[in-house]
PDB file of C-alpha atoms in Angstrom:
ATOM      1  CA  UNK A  30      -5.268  -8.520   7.461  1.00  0.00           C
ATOM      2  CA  UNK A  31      -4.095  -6.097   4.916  1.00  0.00           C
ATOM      3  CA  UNK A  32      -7.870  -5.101   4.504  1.00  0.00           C
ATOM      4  CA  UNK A  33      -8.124  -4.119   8.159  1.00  0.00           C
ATOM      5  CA  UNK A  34      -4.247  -2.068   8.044  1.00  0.00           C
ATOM      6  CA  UNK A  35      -6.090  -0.236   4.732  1.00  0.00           C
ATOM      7  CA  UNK A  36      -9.549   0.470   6.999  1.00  0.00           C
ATOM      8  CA  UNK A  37      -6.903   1.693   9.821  1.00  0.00           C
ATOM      9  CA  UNK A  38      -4.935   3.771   7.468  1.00  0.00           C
ATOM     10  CA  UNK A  39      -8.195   5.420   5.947  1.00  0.00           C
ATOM     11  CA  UNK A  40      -9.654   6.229   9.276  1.00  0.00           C
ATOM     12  CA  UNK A  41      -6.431   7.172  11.004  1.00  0.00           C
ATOM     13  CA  UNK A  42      -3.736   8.483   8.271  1.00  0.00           C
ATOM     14  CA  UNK A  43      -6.535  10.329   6.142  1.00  0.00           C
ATOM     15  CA  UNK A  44      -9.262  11.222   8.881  1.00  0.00           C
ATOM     16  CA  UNK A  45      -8.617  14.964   8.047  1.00  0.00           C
ATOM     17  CA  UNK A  46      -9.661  14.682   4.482  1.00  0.00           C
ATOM     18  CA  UNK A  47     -13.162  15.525   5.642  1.00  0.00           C
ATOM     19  CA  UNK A  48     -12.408  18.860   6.832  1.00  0.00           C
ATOM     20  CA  UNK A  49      -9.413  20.001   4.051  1.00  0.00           C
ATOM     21  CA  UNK A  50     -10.314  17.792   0.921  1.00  0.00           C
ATOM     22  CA  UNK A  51      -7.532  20.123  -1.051  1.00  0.00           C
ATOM     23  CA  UNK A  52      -4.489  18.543   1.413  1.00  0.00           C
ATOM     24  CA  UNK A  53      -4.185  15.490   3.937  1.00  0.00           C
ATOM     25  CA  UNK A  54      -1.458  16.802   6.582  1.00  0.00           C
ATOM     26  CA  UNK A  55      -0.669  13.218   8.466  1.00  0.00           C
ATOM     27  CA  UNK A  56       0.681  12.885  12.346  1.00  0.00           C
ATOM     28  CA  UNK A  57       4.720  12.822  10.582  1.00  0.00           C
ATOM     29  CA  UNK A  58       4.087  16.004   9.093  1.00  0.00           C
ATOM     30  CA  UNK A  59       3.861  14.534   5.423  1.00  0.00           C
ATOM     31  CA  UNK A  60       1.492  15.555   3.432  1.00  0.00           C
ATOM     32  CA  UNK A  61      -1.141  14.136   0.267  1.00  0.00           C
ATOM     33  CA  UNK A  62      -2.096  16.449  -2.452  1.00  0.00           C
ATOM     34  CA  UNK A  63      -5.562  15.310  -2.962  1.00  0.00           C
ATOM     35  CA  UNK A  64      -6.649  16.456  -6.367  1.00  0.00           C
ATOM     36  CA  UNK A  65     -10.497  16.468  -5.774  1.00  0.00           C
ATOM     37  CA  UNK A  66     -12.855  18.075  -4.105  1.00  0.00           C
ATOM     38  CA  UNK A  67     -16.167  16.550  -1.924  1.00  0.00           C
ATOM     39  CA  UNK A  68     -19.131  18.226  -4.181  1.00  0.00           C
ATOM     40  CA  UNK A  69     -21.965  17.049  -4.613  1.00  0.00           C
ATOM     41  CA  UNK A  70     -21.073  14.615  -7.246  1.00  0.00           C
ATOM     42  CA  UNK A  71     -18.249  13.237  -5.586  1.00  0.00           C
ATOM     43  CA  UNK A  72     -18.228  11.532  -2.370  1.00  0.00           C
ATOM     44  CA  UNK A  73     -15.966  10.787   0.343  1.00  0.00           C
ATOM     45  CA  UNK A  74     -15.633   7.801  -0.151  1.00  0.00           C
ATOM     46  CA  UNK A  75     -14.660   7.741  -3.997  1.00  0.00           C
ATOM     47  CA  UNK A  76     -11.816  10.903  -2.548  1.00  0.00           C
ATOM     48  CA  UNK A  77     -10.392   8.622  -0.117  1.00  0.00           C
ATOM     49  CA  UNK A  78     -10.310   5.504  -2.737  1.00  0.00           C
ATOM     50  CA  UNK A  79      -8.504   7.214  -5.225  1.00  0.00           C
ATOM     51  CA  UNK A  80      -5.860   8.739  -3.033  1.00  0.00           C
ATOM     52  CA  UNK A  81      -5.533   5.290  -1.046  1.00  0.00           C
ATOM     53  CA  UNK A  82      -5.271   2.808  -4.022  1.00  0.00           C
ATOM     54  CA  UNK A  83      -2.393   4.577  -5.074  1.00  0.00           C
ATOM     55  CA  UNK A  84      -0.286   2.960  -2.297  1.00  0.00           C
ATOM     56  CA  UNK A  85      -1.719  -0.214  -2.386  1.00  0.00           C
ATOM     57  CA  UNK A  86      -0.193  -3.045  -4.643  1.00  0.00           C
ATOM     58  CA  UNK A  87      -0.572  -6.682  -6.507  1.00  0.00           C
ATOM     59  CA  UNK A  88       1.641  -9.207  -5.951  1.00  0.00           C
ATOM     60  CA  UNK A  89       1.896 -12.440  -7.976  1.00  0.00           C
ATOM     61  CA  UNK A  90       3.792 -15.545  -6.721  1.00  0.00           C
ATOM     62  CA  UNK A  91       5.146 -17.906  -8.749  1.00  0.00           C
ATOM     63  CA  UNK A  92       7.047 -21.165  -8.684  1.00  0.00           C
ATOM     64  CA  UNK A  93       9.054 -22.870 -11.133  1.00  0.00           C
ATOM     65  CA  UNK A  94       5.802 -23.464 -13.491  1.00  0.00           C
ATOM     66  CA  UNK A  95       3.347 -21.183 -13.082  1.00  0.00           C
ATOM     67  CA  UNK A  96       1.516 -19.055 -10.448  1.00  0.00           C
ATOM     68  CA  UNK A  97       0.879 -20.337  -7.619  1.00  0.00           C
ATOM     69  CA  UNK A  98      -0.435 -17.343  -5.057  1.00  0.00           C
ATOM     70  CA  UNK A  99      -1.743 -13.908  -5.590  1.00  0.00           C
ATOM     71  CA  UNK A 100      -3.164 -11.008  -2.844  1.00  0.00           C
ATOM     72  CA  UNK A 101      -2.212  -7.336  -2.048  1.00  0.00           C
ATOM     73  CA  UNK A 102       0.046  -5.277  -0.439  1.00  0.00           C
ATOM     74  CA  UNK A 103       0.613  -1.706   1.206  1.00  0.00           C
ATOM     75  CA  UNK A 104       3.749   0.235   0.288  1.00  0.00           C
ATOM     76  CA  UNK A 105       4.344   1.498   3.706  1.00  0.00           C
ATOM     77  CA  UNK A 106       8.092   2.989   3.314  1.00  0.00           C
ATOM     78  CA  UNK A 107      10.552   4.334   0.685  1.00  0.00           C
ATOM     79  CA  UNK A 108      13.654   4.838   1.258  1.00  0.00           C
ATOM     80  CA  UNK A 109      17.295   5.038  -0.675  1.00  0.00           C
ATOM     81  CA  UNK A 110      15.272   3.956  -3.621  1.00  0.00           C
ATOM     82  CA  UNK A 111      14.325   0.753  -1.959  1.00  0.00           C
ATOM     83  CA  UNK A 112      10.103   0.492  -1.698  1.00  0.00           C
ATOM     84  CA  UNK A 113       8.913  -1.596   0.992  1.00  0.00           C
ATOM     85  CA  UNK A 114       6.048  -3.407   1.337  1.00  0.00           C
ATOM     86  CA  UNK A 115       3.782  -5.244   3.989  1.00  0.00           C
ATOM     87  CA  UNK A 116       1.562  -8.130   2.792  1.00  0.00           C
ATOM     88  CA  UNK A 117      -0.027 -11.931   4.359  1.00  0.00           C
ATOM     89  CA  UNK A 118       2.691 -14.481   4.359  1.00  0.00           C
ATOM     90  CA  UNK A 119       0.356 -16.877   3.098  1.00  0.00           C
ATOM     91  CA  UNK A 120       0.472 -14.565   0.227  1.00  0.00           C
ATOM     92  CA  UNK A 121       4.454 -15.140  -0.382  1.00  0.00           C
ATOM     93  CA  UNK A 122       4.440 -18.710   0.973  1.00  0.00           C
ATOM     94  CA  UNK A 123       5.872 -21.407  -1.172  1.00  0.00           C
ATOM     95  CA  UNK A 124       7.014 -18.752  -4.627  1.00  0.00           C
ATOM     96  CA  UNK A 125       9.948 -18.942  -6.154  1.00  0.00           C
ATOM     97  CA  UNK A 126       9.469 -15.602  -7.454  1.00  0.00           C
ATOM     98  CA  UNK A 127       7.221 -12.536  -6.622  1.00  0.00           C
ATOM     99  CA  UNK A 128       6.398  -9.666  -8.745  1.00  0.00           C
ATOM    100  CA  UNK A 129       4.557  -6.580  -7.611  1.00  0.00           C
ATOM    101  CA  UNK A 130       2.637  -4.373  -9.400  1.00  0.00           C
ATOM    102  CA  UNK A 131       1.039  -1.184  -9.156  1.00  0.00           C
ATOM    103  CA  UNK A 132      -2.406  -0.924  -9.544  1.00  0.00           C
ATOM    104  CA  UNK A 133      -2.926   1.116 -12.462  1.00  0.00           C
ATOM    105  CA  UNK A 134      -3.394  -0.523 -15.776  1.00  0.00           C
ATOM    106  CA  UNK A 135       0.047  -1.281 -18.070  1.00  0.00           C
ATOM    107  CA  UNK A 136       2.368  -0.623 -15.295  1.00  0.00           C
ATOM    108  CA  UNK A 137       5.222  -2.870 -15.815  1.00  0.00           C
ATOM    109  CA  UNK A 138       6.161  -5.123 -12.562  1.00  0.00           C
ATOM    110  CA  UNK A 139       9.263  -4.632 -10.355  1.00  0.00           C
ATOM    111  CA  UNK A 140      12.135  -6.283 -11.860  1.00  0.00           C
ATOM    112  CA  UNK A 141      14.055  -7.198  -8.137  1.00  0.00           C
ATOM    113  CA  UNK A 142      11.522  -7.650  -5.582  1.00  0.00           C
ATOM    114  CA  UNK A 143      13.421  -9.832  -2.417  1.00  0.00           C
ATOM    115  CA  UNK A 144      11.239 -11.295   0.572  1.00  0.00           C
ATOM    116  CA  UNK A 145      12.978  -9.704   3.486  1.00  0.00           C
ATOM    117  CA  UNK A 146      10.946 -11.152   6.285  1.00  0.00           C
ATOM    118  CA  UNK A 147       8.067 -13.866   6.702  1.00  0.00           C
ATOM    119  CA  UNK A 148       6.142 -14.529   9.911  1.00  0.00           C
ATOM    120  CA  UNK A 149       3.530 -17.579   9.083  1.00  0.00           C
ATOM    121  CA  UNK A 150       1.927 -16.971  12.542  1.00  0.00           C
ATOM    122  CA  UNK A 151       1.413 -13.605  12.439  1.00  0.00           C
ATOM    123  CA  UNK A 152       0.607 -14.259   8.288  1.00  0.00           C
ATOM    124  CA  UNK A 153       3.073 -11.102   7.764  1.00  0.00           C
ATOM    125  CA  UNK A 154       5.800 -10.720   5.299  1.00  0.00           C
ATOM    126  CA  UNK A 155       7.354  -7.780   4.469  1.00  0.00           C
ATOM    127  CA  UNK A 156       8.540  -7.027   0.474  1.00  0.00           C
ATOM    128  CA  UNK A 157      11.279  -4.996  -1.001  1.00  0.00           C
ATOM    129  CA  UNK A 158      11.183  -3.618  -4.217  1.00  0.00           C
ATOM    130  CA  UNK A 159      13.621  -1.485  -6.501  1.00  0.00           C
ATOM    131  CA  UNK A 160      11.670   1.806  -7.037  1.00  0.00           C
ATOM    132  CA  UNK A 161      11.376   5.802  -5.872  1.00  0.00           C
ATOM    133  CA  UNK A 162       8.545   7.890  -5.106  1.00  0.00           C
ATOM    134  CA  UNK A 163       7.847   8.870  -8.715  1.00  0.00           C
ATOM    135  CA  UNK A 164       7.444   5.148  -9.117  1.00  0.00           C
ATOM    136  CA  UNK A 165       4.903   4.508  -6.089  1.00  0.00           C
ATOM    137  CA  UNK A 166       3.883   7.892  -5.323  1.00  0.00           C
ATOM    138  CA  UNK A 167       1.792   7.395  -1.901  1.00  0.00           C
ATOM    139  CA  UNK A 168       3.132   5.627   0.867  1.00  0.00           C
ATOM    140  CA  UNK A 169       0.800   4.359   3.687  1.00  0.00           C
ATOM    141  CA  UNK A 170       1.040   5.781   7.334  1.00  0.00           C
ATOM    142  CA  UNK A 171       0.404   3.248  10.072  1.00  0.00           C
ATOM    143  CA  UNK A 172      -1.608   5.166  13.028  1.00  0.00           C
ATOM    144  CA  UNK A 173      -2.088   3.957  16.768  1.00  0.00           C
ATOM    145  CA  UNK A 174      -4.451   1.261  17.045  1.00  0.00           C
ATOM    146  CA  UNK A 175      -5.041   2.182  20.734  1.00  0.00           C
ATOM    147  CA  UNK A 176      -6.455   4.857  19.740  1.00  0.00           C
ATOM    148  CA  UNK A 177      -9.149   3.664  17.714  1.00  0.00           C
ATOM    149  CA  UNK A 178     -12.649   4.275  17.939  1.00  0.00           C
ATOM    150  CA  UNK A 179     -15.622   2.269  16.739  1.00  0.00           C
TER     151      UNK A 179
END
């Protein structure tokens, strides 16, 4: 699931990338300082990775012993210093404790990350973690699925 809201966001939230590599204005106004350019040794693809994986996540579940769960998640809002996150449920399920992590090497996890919501159904939980936009610098922008195209 959170592989399909990452191919939604990439198609949707960053579609412009292939006509203004240097900035990604999105549907809110917000915009992505992408700091490559598409040459010919650098692809599309390796543009929109590098700008995407930044708001992307690791989360580690654990229970009184050990871990017991791992998967990803998509920081999809930041606000009053309060990062929040969207992830599987099946992900969260059963911990005791969950620590996120960015995904860049050394990065020390969040010290207070609370499960706000869990929806086993749907396999959707949402995350909340203590953190600013210098901490998790690019935050994911959800687009219209109606509108999508194959």
């Amino acid at each position: 699931m959170v592989g399909a809201l990452i191919i939604c966001l990439l198609f949707f939230g960053i579609n412009t990338v292939i006509s203004n590599y240097h900035g990604v204005t999105t549907k809110t106004g917000t915009t992505t300082i992408i700091n490559n350019t598409i040459g010919e040794d650098t692809t599309l693809e390796q543009v929109v990775v590098e700008t995407v994986s930044k708001g992307v996540v690791t989360i580690l579940v654990d229970d009184m012993f050990s871990t017991i769960g791992s998967g990803s998640g998509v920081i999809y809002k930041i606000m009053n210093d309060k990062v929040y996150i969207v992830t599987n449920a099946h992900v969260v399920d059963g911990g005791k404790t969950v620590r996120v992590y960015r995904n860049d090497l050394g990065q020390e996890y969040a010290k207070k990350t609370k499960v706000l919501a869990v929806d086993i159904e749907k396999d959707i939980a949402i995350l909340e973690v203590e953190g600013s936009r210098s901490d998790y610098p690019v935050v994911m922008e959800f687009a219209d699925s109606d509108i999508l195209k194959i």
